Coordinates of C-alpha atoms in Angstrom, one line a residue:
X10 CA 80.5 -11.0 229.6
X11 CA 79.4 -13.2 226.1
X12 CA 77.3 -10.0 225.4
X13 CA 79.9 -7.4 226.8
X14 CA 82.7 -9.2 224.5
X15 CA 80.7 -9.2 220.9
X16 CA 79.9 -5.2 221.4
X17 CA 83.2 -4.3 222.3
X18 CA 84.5 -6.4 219.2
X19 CA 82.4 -5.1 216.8
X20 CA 82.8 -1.4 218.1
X21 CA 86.5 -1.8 217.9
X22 CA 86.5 -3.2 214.4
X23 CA 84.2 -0.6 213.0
X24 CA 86.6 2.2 214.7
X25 CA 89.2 1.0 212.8
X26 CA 87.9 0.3 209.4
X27 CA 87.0 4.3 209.6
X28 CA 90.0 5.9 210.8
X29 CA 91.8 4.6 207.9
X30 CA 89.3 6.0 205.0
X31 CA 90.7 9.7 203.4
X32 CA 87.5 11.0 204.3
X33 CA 87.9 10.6 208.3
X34 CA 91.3 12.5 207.6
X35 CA 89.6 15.5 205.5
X36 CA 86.6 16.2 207.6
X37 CA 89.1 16.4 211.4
X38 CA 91.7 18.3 209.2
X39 CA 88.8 20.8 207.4
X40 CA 86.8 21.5 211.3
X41 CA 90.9 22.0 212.8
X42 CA 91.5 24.8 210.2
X43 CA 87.8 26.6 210.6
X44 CA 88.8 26.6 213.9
X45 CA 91.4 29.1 213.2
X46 CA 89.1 31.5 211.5
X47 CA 86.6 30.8 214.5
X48 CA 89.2 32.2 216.8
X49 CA 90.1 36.2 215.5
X50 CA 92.3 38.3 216.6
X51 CA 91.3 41.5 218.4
X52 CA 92.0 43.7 216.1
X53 CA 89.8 41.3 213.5
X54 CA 86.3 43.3 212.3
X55 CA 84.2 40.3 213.3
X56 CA 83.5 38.4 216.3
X57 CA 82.2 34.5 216.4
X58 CA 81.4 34.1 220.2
X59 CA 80.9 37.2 221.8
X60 CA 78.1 39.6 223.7
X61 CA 77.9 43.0 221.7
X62 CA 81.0 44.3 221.4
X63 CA 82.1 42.3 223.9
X64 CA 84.8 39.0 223.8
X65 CA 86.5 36.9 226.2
X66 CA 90.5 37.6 226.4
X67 CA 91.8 34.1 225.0
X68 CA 92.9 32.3 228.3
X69 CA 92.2 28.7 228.6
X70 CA 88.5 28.9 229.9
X71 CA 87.5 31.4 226.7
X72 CA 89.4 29.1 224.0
X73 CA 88.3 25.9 225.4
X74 CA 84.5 26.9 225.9
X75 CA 84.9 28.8 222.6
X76 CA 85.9 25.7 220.7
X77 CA 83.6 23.3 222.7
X78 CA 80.6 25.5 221.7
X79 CA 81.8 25.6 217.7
X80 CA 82.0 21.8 218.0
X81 CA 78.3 20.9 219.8
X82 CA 76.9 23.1 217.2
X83 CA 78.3 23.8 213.7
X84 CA 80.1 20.8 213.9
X85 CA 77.1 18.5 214.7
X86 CA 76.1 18.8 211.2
X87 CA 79.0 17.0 209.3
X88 CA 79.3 14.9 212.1
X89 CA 76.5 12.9 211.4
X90 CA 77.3 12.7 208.0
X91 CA 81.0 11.4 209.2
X92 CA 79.6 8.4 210.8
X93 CA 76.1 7.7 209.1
X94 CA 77.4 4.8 206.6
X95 CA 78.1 2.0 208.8
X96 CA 74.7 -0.2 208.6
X97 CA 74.7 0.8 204.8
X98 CA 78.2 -0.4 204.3
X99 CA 77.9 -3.8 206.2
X100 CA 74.8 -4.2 203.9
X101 CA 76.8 -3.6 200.6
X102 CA 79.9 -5.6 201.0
X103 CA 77.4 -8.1 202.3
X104 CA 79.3 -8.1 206.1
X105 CA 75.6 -7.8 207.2
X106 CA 74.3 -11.1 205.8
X107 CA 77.3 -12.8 207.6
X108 CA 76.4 -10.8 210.7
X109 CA 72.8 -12.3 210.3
X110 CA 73.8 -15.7 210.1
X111 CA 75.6 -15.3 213.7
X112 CA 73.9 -15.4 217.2
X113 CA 74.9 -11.7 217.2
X114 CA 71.4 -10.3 219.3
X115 CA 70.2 -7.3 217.4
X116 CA 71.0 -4.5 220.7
X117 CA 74.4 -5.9 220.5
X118 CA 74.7 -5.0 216.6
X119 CA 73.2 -1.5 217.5
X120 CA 74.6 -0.4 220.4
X121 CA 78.6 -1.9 218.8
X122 CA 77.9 0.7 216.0
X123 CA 76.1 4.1 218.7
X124 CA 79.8 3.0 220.2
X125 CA 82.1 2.7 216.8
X126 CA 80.2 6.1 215.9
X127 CA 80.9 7.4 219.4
X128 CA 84.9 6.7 219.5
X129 CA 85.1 8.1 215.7
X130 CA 83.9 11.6 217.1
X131 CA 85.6 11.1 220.4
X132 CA 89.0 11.2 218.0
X133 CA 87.4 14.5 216.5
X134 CA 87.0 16.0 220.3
X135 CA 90.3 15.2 220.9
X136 CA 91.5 16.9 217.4
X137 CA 89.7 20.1 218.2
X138 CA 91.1 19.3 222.1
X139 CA 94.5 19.8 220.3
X140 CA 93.9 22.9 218.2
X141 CA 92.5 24.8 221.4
X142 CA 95.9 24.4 222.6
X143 CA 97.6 25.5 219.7
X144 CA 95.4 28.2 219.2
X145 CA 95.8 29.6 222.5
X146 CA 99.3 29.5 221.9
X147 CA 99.3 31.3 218.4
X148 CA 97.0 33.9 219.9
X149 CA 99.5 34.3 222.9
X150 CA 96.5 37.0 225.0
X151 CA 97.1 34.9 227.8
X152 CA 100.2 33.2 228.6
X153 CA 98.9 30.8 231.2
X154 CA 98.2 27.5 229.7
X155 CA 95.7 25.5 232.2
X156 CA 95.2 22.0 230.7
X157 CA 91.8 21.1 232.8
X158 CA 90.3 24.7 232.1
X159 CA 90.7 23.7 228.3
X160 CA 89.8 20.1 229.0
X161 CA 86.5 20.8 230.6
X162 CA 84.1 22.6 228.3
X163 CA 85.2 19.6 226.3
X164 CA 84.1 17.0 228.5
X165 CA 80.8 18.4 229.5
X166 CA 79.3 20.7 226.6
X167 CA 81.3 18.1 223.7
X168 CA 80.8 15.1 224.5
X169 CA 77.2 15.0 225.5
X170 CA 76.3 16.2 222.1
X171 CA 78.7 14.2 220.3
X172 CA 77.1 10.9 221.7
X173 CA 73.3 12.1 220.9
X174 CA 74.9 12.4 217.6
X175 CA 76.6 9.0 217.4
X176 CA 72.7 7.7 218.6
X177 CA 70.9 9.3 216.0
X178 CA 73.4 8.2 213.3
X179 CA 72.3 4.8 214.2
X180 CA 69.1 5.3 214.4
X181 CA 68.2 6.8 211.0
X182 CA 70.3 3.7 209.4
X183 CA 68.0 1.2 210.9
X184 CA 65.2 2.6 209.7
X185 CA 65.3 1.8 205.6
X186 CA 63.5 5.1 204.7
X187 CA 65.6 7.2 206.5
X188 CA 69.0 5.3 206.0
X189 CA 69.4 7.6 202.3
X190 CA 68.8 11.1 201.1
X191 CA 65.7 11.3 202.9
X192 CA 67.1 11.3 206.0
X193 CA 69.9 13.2 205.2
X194 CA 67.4 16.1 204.8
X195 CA 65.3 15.5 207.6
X196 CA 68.5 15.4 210.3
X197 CA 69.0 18.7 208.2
X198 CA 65.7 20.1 209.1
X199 CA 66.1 18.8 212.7
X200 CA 69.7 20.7 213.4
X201 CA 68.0 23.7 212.0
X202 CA 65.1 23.6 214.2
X203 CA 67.7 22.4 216.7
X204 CA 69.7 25.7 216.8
X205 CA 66.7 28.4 215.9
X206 CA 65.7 26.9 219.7
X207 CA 68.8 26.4 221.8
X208 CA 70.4 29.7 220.0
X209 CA 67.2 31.9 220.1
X210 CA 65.0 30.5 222.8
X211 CA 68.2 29.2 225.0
X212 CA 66.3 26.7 227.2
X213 CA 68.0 25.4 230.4
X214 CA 68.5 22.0 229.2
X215 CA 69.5 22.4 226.2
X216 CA 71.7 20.2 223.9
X217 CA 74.3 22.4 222.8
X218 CA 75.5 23.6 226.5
X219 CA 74.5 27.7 225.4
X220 CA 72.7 28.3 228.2
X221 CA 75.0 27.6 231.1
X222 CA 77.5 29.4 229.6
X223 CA 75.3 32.0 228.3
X224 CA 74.6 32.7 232.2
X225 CA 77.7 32.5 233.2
X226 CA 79.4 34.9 230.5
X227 CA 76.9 37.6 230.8
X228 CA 77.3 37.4 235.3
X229 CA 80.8 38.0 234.7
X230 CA 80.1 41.0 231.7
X231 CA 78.1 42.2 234.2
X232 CA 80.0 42.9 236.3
X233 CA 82.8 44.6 234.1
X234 CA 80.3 46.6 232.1
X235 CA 76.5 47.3 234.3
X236 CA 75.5 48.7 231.6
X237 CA 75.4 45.5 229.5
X238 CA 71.9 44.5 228.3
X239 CA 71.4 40.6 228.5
X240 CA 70.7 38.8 225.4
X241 CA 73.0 40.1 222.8
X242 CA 75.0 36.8 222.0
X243 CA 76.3 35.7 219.3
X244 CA 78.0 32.4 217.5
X245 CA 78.6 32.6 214.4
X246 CA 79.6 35.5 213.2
X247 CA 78.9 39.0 213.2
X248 CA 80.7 42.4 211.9
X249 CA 81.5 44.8 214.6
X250 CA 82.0 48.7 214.0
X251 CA 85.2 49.7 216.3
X252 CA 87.2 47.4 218.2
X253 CA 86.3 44.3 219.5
X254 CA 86.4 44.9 223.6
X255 CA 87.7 42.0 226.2
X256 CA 87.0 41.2 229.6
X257 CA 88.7 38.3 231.6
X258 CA 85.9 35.3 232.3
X259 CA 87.2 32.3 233.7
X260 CA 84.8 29.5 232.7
X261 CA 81.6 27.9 234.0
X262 CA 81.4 27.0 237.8
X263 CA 80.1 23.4 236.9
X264 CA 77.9 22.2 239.4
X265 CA 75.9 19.0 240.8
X266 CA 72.8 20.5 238.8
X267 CA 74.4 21.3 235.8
X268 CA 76.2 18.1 235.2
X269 CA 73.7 15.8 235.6
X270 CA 71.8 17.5 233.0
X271 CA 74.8 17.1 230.6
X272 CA 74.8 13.4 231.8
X273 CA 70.9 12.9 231.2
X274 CA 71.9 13.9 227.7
X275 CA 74.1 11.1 227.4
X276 CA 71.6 9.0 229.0
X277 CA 69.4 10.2 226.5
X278 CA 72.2 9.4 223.4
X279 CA 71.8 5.4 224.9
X280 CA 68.5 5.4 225.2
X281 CA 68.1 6.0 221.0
X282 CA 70.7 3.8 220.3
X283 CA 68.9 1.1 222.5
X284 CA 65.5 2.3 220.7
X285 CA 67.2 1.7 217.5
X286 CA 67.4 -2.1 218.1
X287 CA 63.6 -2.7 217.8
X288 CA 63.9 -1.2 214.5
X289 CA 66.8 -3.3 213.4
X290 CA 65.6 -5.9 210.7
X291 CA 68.8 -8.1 210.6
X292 CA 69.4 -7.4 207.2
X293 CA 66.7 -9.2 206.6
X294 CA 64.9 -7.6 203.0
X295 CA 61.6 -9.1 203.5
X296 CA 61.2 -7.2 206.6
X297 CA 62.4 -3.7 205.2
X298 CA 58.8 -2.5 203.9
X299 CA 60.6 -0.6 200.9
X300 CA 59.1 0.5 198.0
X301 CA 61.2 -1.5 195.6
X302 CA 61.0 -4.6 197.4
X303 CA 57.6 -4.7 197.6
X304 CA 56.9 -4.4 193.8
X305 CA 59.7 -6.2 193.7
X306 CA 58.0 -9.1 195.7
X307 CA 54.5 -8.7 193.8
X308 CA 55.8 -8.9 190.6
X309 CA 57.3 -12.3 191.2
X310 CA 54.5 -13.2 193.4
X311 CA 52.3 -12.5 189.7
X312 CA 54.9 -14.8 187.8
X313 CA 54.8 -17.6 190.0
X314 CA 50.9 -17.6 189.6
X315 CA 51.0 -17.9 185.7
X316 CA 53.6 -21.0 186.2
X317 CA 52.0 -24.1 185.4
X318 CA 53.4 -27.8 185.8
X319 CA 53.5 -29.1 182.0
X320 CA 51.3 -32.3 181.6
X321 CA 54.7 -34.0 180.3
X322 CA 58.6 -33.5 179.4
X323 CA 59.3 -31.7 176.3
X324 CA 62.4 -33.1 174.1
X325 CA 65.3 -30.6 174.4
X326 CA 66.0 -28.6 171.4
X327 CA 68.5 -28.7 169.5
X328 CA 70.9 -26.2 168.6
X329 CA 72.7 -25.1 165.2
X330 CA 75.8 -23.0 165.4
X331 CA 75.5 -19.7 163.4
X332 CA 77.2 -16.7 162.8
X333 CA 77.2 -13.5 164.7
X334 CA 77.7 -10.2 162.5
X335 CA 81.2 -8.8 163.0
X336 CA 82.0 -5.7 165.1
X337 CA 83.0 -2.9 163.5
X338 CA 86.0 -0.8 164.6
X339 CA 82.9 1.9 165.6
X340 CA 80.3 1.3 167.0
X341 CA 76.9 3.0 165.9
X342 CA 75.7 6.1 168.8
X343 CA 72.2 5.2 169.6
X344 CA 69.7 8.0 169.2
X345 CA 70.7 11.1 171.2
X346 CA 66.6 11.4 171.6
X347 CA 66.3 8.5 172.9
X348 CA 69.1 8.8 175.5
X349 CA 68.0 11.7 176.7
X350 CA 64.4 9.7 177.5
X351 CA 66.0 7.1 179.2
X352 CA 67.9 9.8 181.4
X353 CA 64.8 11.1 182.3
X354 CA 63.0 8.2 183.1
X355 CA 65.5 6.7 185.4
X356 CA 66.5 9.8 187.2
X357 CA 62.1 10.4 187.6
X358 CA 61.6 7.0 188.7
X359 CA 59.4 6.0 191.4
X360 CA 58.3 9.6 192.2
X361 CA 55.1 9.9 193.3
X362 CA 52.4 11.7 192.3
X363 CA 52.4 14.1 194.9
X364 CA 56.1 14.8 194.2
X365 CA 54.8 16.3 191.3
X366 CA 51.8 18.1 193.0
X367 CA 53.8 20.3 195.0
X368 CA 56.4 21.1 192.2
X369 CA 53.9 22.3 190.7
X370 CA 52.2 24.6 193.6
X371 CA 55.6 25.8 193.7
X372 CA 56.4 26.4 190.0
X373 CA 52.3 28.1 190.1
X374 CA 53.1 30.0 192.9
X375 CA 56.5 31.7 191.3
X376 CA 54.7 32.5 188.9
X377 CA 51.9 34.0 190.7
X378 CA 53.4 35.9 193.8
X379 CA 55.3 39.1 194.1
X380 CA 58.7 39.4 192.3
X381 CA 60.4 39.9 195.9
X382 CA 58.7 36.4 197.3
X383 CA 58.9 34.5 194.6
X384 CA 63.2 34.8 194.7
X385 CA 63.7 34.9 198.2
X386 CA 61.1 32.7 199.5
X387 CA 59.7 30.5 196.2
X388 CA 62.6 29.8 194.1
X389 CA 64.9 28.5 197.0
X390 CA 62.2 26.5 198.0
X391 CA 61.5 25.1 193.8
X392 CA 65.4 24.3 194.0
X393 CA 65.5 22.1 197.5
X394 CA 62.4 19.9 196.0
X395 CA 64.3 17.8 193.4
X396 CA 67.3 17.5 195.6
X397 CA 66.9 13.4 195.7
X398 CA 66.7 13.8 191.6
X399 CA 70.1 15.9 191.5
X400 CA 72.1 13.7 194.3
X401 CA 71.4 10.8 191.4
X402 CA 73.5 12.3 188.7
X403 CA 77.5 11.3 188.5
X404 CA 77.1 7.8 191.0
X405 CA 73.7 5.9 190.0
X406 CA 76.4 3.5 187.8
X407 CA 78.7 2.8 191.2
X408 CA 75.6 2.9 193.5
X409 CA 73.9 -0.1 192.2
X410 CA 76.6 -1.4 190.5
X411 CA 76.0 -1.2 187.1
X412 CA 79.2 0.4 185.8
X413 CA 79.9 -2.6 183.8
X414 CA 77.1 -3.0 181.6
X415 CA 76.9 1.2 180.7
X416 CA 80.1 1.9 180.8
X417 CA 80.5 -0.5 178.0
X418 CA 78.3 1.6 175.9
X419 CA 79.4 3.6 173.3
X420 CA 81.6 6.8 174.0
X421 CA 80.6 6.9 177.6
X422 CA 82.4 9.7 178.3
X423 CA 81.9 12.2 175.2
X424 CA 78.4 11.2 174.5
X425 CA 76.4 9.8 177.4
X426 CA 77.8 12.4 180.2
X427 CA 76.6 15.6 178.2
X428 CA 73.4 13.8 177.8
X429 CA 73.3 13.0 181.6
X430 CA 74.0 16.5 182.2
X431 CA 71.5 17.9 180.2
X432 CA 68.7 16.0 182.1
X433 CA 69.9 17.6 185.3
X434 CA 69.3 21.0 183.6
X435 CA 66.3 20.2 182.5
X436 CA 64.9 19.0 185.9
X437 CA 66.5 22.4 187.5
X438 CA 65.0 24.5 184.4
X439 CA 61.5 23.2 184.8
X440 CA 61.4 23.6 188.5
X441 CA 62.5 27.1 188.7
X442 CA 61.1 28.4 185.5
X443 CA 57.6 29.9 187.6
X444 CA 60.4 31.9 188.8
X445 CA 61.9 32.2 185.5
X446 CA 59.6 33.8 183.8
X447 CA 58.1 36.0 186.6
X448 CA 61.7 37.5 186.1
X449 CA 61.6 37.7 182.6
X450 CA 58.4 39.4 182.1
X451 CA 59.3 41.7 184.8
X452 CA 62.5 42.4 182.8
X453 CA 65.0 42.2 185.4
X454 CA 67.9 41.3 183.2
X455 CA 70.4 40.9 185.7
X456 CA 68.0 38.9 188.0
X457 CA 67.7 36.2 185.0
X458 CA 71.3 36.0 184.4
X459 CA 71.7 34.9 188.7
X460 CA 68.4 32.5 187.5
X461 CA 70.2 31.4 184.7
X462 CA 73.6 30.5 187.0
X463 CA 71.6 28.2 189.5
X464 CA 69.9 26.3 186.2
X465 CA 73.4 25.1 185.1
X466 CA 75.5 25.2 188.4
X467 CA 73.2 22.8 190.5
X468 CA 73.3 19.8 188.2
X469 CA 77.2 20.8 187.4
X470 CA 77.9 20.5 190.9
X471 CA 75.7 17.2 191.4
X472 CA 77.2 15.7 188.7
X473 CA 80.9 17.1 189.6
X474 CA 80.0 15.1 193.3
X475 CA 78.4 12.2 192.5
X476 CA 81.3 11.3 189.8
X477 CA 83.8 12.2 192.1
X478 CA 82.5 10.6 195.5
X479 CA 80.3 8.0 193.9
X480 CA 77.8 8.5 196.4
X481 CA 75.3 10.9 197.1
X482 CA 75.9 11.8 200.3
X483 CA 78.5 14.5 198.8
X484 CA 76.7 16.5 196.9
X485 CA 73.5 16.4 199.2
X486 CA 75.6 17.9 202.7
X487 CA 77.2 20.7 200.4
X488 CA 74.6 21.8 198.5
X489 CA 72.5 21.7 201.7
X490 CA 74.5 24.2 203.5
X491 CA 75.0 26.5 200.0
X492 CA 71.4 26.4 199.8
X493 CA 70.4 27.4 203.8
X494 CA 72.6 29.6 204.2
X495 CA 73.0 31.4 200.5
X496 CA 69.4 30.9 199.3
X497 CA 67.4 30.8 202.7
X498 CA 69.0 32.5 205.1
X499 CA 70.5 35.0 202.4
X500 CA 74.3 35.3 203.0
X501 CA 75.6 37.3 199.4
X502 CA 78.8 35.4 199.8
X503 CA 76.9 31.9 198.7
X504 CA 73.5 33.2 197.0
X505 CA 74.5 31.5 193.7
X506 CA 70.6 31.9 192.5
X507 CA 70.3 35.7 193.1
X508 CA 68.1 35.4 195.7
X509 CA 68.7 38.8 197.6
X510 CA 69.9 42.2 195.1
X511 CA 72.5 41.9 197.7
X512 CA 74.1 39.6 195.8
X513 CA 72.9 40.5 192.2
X514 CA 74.4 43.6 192.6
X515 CA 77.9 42.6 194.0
X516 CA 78.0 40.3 191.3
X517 CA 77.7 36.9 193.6
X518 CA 76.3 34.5 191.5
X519 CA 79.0 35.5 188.2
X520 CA 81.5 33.7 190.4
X521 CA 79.4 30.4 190.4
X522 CA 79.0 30.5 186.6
X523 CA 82.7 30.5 186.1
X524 CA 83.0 27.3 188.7
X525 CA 80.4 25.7 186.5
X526 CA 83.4 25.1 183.9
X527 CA 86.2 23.0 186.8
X528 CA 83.0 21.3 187.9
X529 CA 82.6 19.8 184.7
X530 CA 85.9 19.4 184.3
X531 CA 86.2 17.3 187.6
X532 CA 82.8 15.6 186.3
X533 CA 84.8 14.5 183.3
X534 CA 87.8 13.3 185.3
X535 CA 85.5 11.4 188.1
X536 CA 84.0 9.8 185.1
X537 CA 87.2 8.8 183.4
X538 CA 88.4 7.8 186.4
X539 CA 85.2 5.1 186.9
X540 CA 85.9 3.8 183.5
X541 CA 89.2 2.3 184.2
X542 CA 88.8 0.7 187.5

């Protein structure tokens, strides 16, 4: 009960210091509307869950599964960005330090927070719980409302993912490498592995719940249509020539088998959250191996060594008062040169040199490789590298709280956010220019014009984010996404580089150069808004 009593405390004061921020509110309210578009009509030309041709008529069973299946897999992705700030936050308004001063065991501290980050998506569950019920409504295919058919998928394809979710959030934030933008990208990497396997290779214990109800869907098509060839699923979605056909499926017969394999996932979930203890330093700094702490620590390691006791007391000196020189009404702007440098250097800082190595292999091999490669395959891949540089630009100031001492500079807003603008054109400009200037010797006009668009809308939209949000994590989950699915995975709709002619030729990235001008505008706002508070 003394250990029961601290977890629960700390789980239920971390629940509610969340639900109150806007953020909470936007992120529920944003995945509630997609839900709408997830959910067409029949006489819509697309289909987001369906096999073929084929969807389920929109009784209870189809919406529910439909909606539990959109939120274990798209939805896992801002998830974890919705509740990975916790550990960070108690370290920052220096919560953490009190925490360390308390008998407070370390498992207690990690497992409170898996269970804070838990109940936060539990209230998105029960959000999306909501809007299945509306929706089924709204659609009005079936009349029937069955509460437990809509409930279900919720409780056993949901949750279970949810809670692995909550576990890893955790987990990343113990360990000090991962708790930033580096582990932003890796969970990135791993939900994209994550769903090229459980939506391509659909194992039977999988994380998402696909391959039960895969099964089950494709039994019941089965027997509508014999003729239906296994294997043609899709989530997502996916244009459809004709009408979209229904058949009646009435859910997954859940079994003994099937949910203990949903509960070994949230055995799992407890498990990493548990693991995440041994990790846990405490908040103590000496025991985070970091970079800056440990030059940090050597550097005033080396001072202390040149200290010597003096052989006796020195007089104190004494002071005459003099004058200081007068401000003038205006103040003298330093050297725009010079500002520029001192961009650079802090936005470079502490990259190593193999940082710099593989920009260059991928600036060389732009340059080197056939036109084709080189913008579908090369130049998305020069544009992901300085993502850690770009996420910098807009919140460094509020970050490590130095908003006072530049901010007090002259014409901060006029002067030194161009400058700071500039730099994150120049770092996009010499990354991509291999690309650059295999598309300039090849003379594809139109091709440079898309190049040119990503060289001023990726640091307009970092700094746009990072002056808004003041953090990093902003600008580093959308231009993710924009990136995977526009650049990589080559959806015209968000190819703002001109990776694909697709796009070139429908005139794609022109859009993104006009939204460069409100993103500086918002950047100018953000801006004025950190001066005055």
């Amino acid at each position: 009960m003394t250990t029961i009593y601290p977890i629960l405390s700390l789980m239920y004061a971390d629940f509610l210091e969340r639900i109150r921020r806007y953020s909470f509110f936007i992120t529920i309210a944003l995945a509630a509307i997609i839900v709408y578009w997830f959910l067409p009509p029949a006489s819509a030309s697309y289909v987001t869950l369906g096999l073929g041709n084929y969807r389920g008529e929109y009784n209870s069973a189809w919406i529910g599964t439909a909606v539990a299946l959109f939120t274990s897999t798209l939805l896992l992705l801002p998830a974890f960005f919705l509740v990975k700030n916790t550990v960070e936050r108690d370290q920052q308004t220096g919560v953490g330090q009190i925490l360390a001063t308390t008998p407070l065991k370390k498992f207690a501290y990690t497992f409170g927070k898996f269970l804070s980050n838990f109940a936060c998506l539990l209230v998105m569950i029960g959000v999306m719980f909501v809007t299945a019920i509306i929706m089924q409504l709204v659609r009005m295919e079936d009349k029937q409302l069955d509460i437990w058919a809509l409930l279900q998928p919720f409780l056993t394809i949901s949750l279970p993912a949810m809670a692995v979710v909550a576990a890893l959030a955790i987990f990343f934030e113990v360990i000090p490498r991962l708790r930033g933008g580096l582990g932003n990208i890796l969970y990135f990497i791993l939900w994209i592995v994550m769903s090229i396997i459980f939506l391509n290779a659909r194992p039977s214990f999988d994380l998402y719940g696909i391959s039960p109800t895969l099964s089950s869907m494709e039994s019941t098509l089965q027997q509508v249509d014999p003729g239906y060839v296994r294997g043609h699923f899709t989530i997502g979605i996916r244009p459809i020539k004709g009408h979209v056909q229904l058949f009646h499926w009435n859910g997954v017969p859940w079994n003994a088998v099937l949910l203990t394999e949903r509960l070994v996932w949230i055995l799992i979930a407890i498990g990493i959250a548990l693991l995440a203890s041994i990790f846990f330093t405490r908040f103590d700094p000496a025991r985070e191996k970091t970079r800056e702490y440990s030059k940090r620590q050597e550097k005033q390691e080396a001072q202390a060594a040149l200290i010597e006791t003096p052989a006796e007391v020195t007089p104190a000196p004494s002071f005459t008062p003099v004058t200081l020189t007068p401000i003038t009404e205006r103040g003298k702007l330093p050297s725009i040169n010079r500002l520029f440098i001192a961009e650079v250097h802090l936005l470079c800082k502490g990259l190593p040199l193999w940082w710099y190595i593989i920009a260059a292999g991928l600036w060389l091999a732009g340059l080197l490789v056939p036109l084709t490669l080189a913008q579908g395959i090369f130049l998305p891949l020069a544009w992901i590298w300085p993502l850690l540089i770009w996420s910098g630009l807009g919140n460094r100031e509020s970050r490590y709280n130095t908003g006072q001492i530049v901010f007090s500079t002259v014409r901060p807003l006029t002067y030194q956010l161009p400058v700071t603008w500039l730099t994150g054109i120049m770092i996009t400009l010499l990354t991509g220019s291999g690309v650059g200037i295999h598309l300039l010797y090849s003379g594809q006009w139109s091709a440079c014009l898309a190049w040119l668009t990503g060289v001023l809308f990726i640091p307009s939209l970092a700094l746009a984010l990072g002056c808004a949000s003041g953090t990093t994590k902003l600008f580093e989950i959308i231009y993710l996404l924009i990136w995977y699915f526009g650049g990589l995975s080559h959806i015209a709709q968000l190819d703002f580089m001109g990776a694909t002619s697709a796009s070139i030729s429908a005139g794609i990235p022109g859009y993104y150069l006009i939204a460069v001008i409100p993103l500086l505008a918002l950047a100018f706002l953000g801006r004025r808004r950190q001066l005055y508070i």
